[in-house]
Amino acid sequence: MNAEPSSLARRARIHAALGDPARLAIVDALTLGDASPGEIAHTLDMPTNLVAHHVKVLTDSGLVIKGRSEGDRRRTYLRLRPEALAALATPRLTGVGRVVFVCTHNSARSQLAAALWKQRKNSEVASAGTKPAARVHPRAVAVAHRHHLDLDPAATAHVTDVVRRGDLVVAVCDNAHEELTGPVRPGLHWSVPDPVRVNTDEAFEAAYADLADRVDRLAPAILPDSPP
């Protein structure tokens, strides 16, 4: 699931090009429409030689392309390449058959994460524990109810009974991440504090908010498998 070196190098060049305020201003100016270097210089009150320098960096990075005017052929217009900016988005994951959220007791964090995933993504998901409890923690059930999540209070399971080939295992606690060193290994680790240790509604709400933010970031990063 690591990014290809070529992709990392391309993204690094784009980040470096955007690291200068003047170049970022040029990109902003081109976001909604094309412009000539002279128009950019006028709009941004920037010397033309400085605009030329920054435009070269932006074109070399692949962010901007140049084109001749169909009217005055002596004039050049600059155009932003949105797909280059899109390359800076969250890295995408492919080949994920199912997401399985794992914590120690499968009684709070992993259950909430799976319920959030089901609500947000509406795709196959499961949860498990390395040392599963008999039931889901009552405060986890309560916070799920407050946020309209579908959560079965009795549905706890051991990780070895749940995880199968092709699953993306997400450890949502430090203990599970460190314990899973055998055949089942986490593909991702979310260091979410254990709300059971504090055992207050506030702690469970904080865990819910943390997990919701992380689920919202991961969900669009998982791409459906390509058809055979």
Short mmCIF file of C-alpha atoms in Angstrom, two decimals:
data_model
loop_
_atom_site.label_atom_id
_atom_site.label_comp_id
_atom_site.label_asym_id
_atom_site.label_seq_id
_atom_site.Cartn_x
_atom_site.Cartn_y
_atom_site.Cartn_z
CA MET A 1 0.00 0.00 0.00
CA ASN A 2 3.01 2.29 -0.16
CA ALA A 3 3.12 4.93 -2.89
CA GLU A 4 5.34 4.29 -5.90
CA PRO A 5 8.69 6.17 -5.82
CA SER A 6 7.83 7.92 -9.09
CA SER A 7 4.55 9.14 -7.61
CA LEU A 8 6.31 10.41 -4.49
CA ALA A 9 8.89 12.26 -6.60
CA ARG A 10 6.16 13.87 -8.71
CA ARG A 11 4.21 14.98 -5.65
CA ALA A 12 7.40 16.31 -4.04
CA ARG A 13 8.08 18.48 -7.11
CA ILE A 14 4.57 19.88 -6.97
CA HIS A 15 4.82 20.60 -3.24
CA ALA A 16 8.18 22.31 -3.78
CA ALA A 17 6.72 24.44 -6.59
CA LEU A 18 3.85 25.52 -4.35
CA GLY A 19 6.20 26.29 -1.47
CA ASP A 20 6.81 29.85 -2.66
CA PRO A 21 4.06 32.43 -1.89
CA ALA A 22 4.44 34.06 -5.30
CA ARG A 23 3.99 30.77 -7.15
CA LEU A 24 1.02 29.89 -4.99
CA ALA A 25 -0.48 33.27 -5.89
CA ILE A 26 -0.01 32.51 -9.60
CA VAL A 27 -1.74 29.14 -9.16
CA ASP A 28 -4.61 30.89 -7.35
CA ALA A 29 -4.88 33.39 -10.19
CA LEU A 30 -5.13 30.56 -12.73
CA THR A 31 -7.62 28.46 -10.79
CA LEU A 32 -10.71 29.86 -12.51
CA GLY A 33 -9.29 31.04 -15.82
CA ASP A 34 -6.27 31.30 -18.10
CA ALA A 35 -3.98 34.34 -18.32
CA SER A 36 -0.89 35.57 -20.10
CA PRO A 37 2.31 36.14 -18.12
CA GLY A 38 1.83 39.88 -18.63
CA GLU A 39 -1.69 39.70 -17.20
CA ILE A 40 -0.39 37.73 -14.24
CA ALA A 41 2.31 40.35 -13.66
CA HIS A 42 -0.29 43.12 -13.74
CA THR A 43 -2.78 41.29 -11.51
CA LEU A 44 -0.17 40.38 -8.89
CA ASP A 45 1.90 43.58 -9.27
CA MET A 46 4.99 41.46 -9.91
CA PRO A 47 7.97 42.19 -12.22
CA THR A 48 7.69 40.31 -15.52
CA ASN A 49 11.13 38.71 -15.14
CA LEU A 50 10.08 37.32 -11.75
CA VAL A 51 6.83 36.01 -13.24
CA ALA A 52 8.86 34.29 -15.97
CA HIS A 53 11.03 32.58 -13.35
CA HIS A 54 8.08 31.35 -11.32
CA VAL A 55 6.17 30.21 -14.41
CA LYS A 56 9.16 28.10 -15.46
CA VAL A 57 9.17 26.37 -12.06
CA LEU A 58 5.42 25.77 -12.29
CA THR A 59 5.64 24.37 -15.82
CA ASP A 60 8.62 22.15 -14.94
CA SER A 61 6.59 20.69 -12.05
CA GLY A 62 3.65 19.98 -14.35
CA LEU A 63 1.27 22.40 -12.64
CA VAL A 64 0.99 24.87 -15.53
CA ILE A 65 1.08 24.49 -19.30
CA LYS A 66 1.61 27.16 -21.96
CA GLY A 67 -0.34 27.63 -25.16
CA ARG A 68 -0.19 30.06 -28.07
CA SER A 69 -3.10 32.43 -28.60
CA GLU A 70 -5.27 31.58 -31.59
CA GLY A 71 -5.62 35.34 -32.09
CA ASP A 72 -2.28 37.05 -31.56
CA ARG A 73 0.19 34.20 -32.09
CA ARG A 74 2.88 36.21 -30.32
CA ARG A 75 0.94 35.92 -27.06
CA THR A 76 1.19 32.97 -24.66
CA TYR A 77 -1.52 31.90 -22.24
CA LEU A 78 -0.96 29.94 -19.06
CA ARG A 79 -3.35 27.19 -18.03
CA LEU A 80 -3.52 25.36 -14.70
CA ARG A 81 -3.53 21.56 -14.79
CA PRO A 82 -6.09 20.55 -12.11
CA GLU A 83 -5.04 16.90 -12.38
CA ALA A 84 -1.59 17.88 -11.07
CA LEU A 85 -3.17 19.40 -7.98
CA ALA A 86 -5.35 16.31 -7.61
CA ALA A 87 -2.16 14.24 -7.34
CA LEU A 88 -1.58 15.88 -3.95
CA ALA A 89 -4.73 14.32 -2.55
CA THR A 90 -4.77 11.41 -0.12
CA PRO A 91 -2.97 8.33 -1.54
CA ARG A 92 -5.43 5.77 -2.89
CA LEU A 93 -5.64 2.14 -1.81
CA THR A 94 -6.64 -0.65 -4.19
CA GLY A 95 -7.25 -4.34 -3.78
CA VAL A 96 -9.09 -3.93 -0.45
CA GLY A 97 -11.76 -6.61 -0.14
CA ARG A 98 -13.10 -5.56 3.25
CA VAL A 99 -12.11 -3.32 6.14
CA VAL A 100 -11.75 -4.90 9.59
CA PHE A 101 -11.30 -2.66 12.61
CA VAL A 102 -9.48 -4.26 15.53
CA CYS A 103 -8.92 -3.22 19.14
CA THR A 104 -8.17 -5.19 22.29
CA HIS A 105 -11.63 -6.07 23.60
CA ASN A 106 -13.79 -5.32 20.54
CA SER A 107 -16.09 -3.52 22.95
CA ALA A 108 -15.75 0.16 22.01
CA ARG A 109 -13.36 1.66 19.46
CA SER A 110 -13.42 -1.12 16.85
CA GLN A 111 -17.20 -1.41 17.16
CA LEU A 112 -17.73 2.33 16.72
CA ALA A 113 -15.29 2.44 13.79
CA ALA A 114 -17.09 -0.41 12.01
CA ALA A 115 -20.49 1.20 12.62
CA LEU A 116 -19.19 4.52 11.30
CA TRP A 117 -17.76 2.80 8.23
CA LYS A 118 -21.06 1.09 7.54
CA GLN A 119 -22.89 4.41 7.86
CA ARG A 120 -20.45 6.42 5.73
CA LYS A 121 -19.29 3.90 3.13
CA ASN A 122 -22.10 1.33 3.04
CA SER A 123 -19.62 -1.39 2.12
CA GLU A 124 -18.53 -4.64 3.74
CA VAL A 125 -16.94 -4.11 7.15
CA ALA A 126 -16.24 -6.06 10.34
CA SER A 127 -14.69 -5.59 13.76
CA ALA A 128 -12.77 -7.86 16.11
CA GLY A 129 -10.60 -7.95 19.21
CA THR A 130 -7.36 -9.56 20.26
CA LYS A 131 -8.97 -10.37 23.63
CA PRO A 132 -12.69 -9.87 22.99
CA ALA A 133 -15.07 -9.04 25.81
CA ALA A 134 -18.41 -10.76 26.22
CA ARG A 135 -20.39 -7.68 25.23
CA VAL A 136 -19.96 -4.18 23.83
CA HIS A 137 -19.40 -1.55 26.51
CA PRO A 138 -22.70 0.17 27.51
CA ARG A 139 -21.25 3.64 26.94
CA ALA A 140 -20.21 2.62 23.41
CA VAL A 141 -23.77 1.46 22.79
CA ALA A 142 -25.05 4.78 24.14
CA VAL A 143 -22.77 6.94 21.99
CA ALA A 144 -23.68 4.86 18.94
CA HIS A 145 -27.36 5.42 19.68
CA ARG A 146 -26.82 9.18 20.04
CA HIS A 147 -25.18 9.30 16.62
CA HIS A 148 -27.65 6.94 14.91
CA LEU A 149 -25.13 4.16 14.37
CA ASP A 150 -26.12 0.52 13.91
CA LEU A 151 -24.33 -1.43 16.64
CA ASP A 152 -25.11 -4.92 17.99
CA PRO A 153 -24.30 -5.01 21.77
CA ALA A 154 -23.62 -8.75 21.67
CA ALA A 155 -21.54 -8.99 18.49
CA THR A 156 -17.95 -9.29 19.73
CA ALA A 157 -15.45 -11.63 18.08
CA HIS A 158 -11.82 -12.72 18.08
CA VAL A 159 -9.57 -11.42 15.34
CA THR A 160 -8.61 -14.91 14.13
CA ASP A 161 -12.28 -15.77 13.60
CA VAL A 162 -12.96 -12.67 11.56
CA VAL A 163 -9.98 -11.63 9.44
CA ARG A 164 -9.65 -13.25 6.04
CA ARG A 165 -7.37 -12.92 3.03
CA GLY A 166 -7.67 -9.55 1.29
CA ASP A 167 -8.96 -7.66 4.34
CA LEU A 168 -7.51 -4.30 5.28
CA VAL A 169 -6.92 -4.60 9.02
CA VAL A 170 -7.04 -1.27 10.85
CA ALA A 171 -5.80 -1.40 14.45
CA VAL A 172 -7.63 1.34 16.31
CA CYS A 173 -5.65 0.97 19.52
CA ASP A 174 -1.95 0.77 20.34
CA ASN A 175 -2.17 -2.59 22.13
CA ALA A 176 -3.78 -4.35 19.18
CA HIS A 177 -1.28 -2.81 16.78
CA GLU A 178 1.63 -4.06 18.89
CA GLU A 179 0.13 -7.49 19.58
CA LEU A 180 -0.68 -8.39 15.99
CA THR A 181 2.73 -9.65 14.88
CA GLY A 182 1.68 -13.06 13.48
CA PRO A 183 -0.17 -13.92 10.25
CA VAL A 184 -2.72 -11.17 10.93
CA ARG A 185 -1.00 -7.79 10.77
CA PRO A 186 -2.50 -4.32 10.68
CA GLY A 187 -2.36 -2.49 7.38
CA LEU A 188 -3.08 0.77 9.19
CA HIS A 189 -2.79 1.97 12.78
CA TRP A 190 -4.99 4.58 14.45
CA SER A 191 -3.73 5.54 17.90
CA VAL A 192 -7.13 6.28 19.43
CA PRO A 193 -7.11 6.63 23.26
CA ASP A 194 -9.12 3.98 25.10
CA PRO A 195 -12.35 5.60 26.39
CA VAL A 196 -12.95 2.71 28.76
CA ARG A 197 -9.94 3.76 30.85
CA VAL A 198 -11.66 7.06 31.67
CA ASN A 199 -15.19 5.61 31.41
CA THR A 200 -17.11 8.85 30.98
CA ASP A 201 -19.55 9.96 28.31
CA GLU A 202 -17.07 12.67 27.35
CA ALA A 203 -14.31 10.12 26.74
CA PHE A 204 -16.56 8.02 24.52
CA GLU A 205 -17.69 11.11 22.61
CA ALA A 206 -14.04 12.05 22.08
CA ALA A 207 -13.27 8.55 20.77
CA TYR A 208 -16.29 8.75 18.47
CA ALA A 209 -15.17 12.13 17.09
CA ASP A 210 -11.60 10.88 16.53
CA LEU A 211 -12.81 7.76 14.74
CA ALA A 212 -15.35 9.68 12.65
CA ASP A 213 -12.63 12.02 11.40
CA ARG A 214 -10.34 9.13 10.52
CA VAL A 215 -13.10 7.14 8.79
CA ASP A 216 -14.02 10.20 6.73
CA ARG A 217 -10.38 10.48 5.61
CA LEU A 218 -9.94 6.79 4.81
CA ALA A 219 -13.25 6.12 3.04
CA PRO A 220 -12.54 8.11 -0.16
CA ALA A 221 -9.01 6.70 -0.33
CA ILE A 222 -10.23 3.16 -0.96
CA LEU A 223 -10.97 2.59 -4.61
CA PRO A 224 -13.22 -0.20 -5.89
CA ASP A 225 -11.46 -3.07 -7.61
CA SER A 226 -11.24 -2.76 -11.36
CA PRO A 227 -13.49 -5.15 -13.29
CA PRO A 228 -11.69 -8.23 -14.63
#
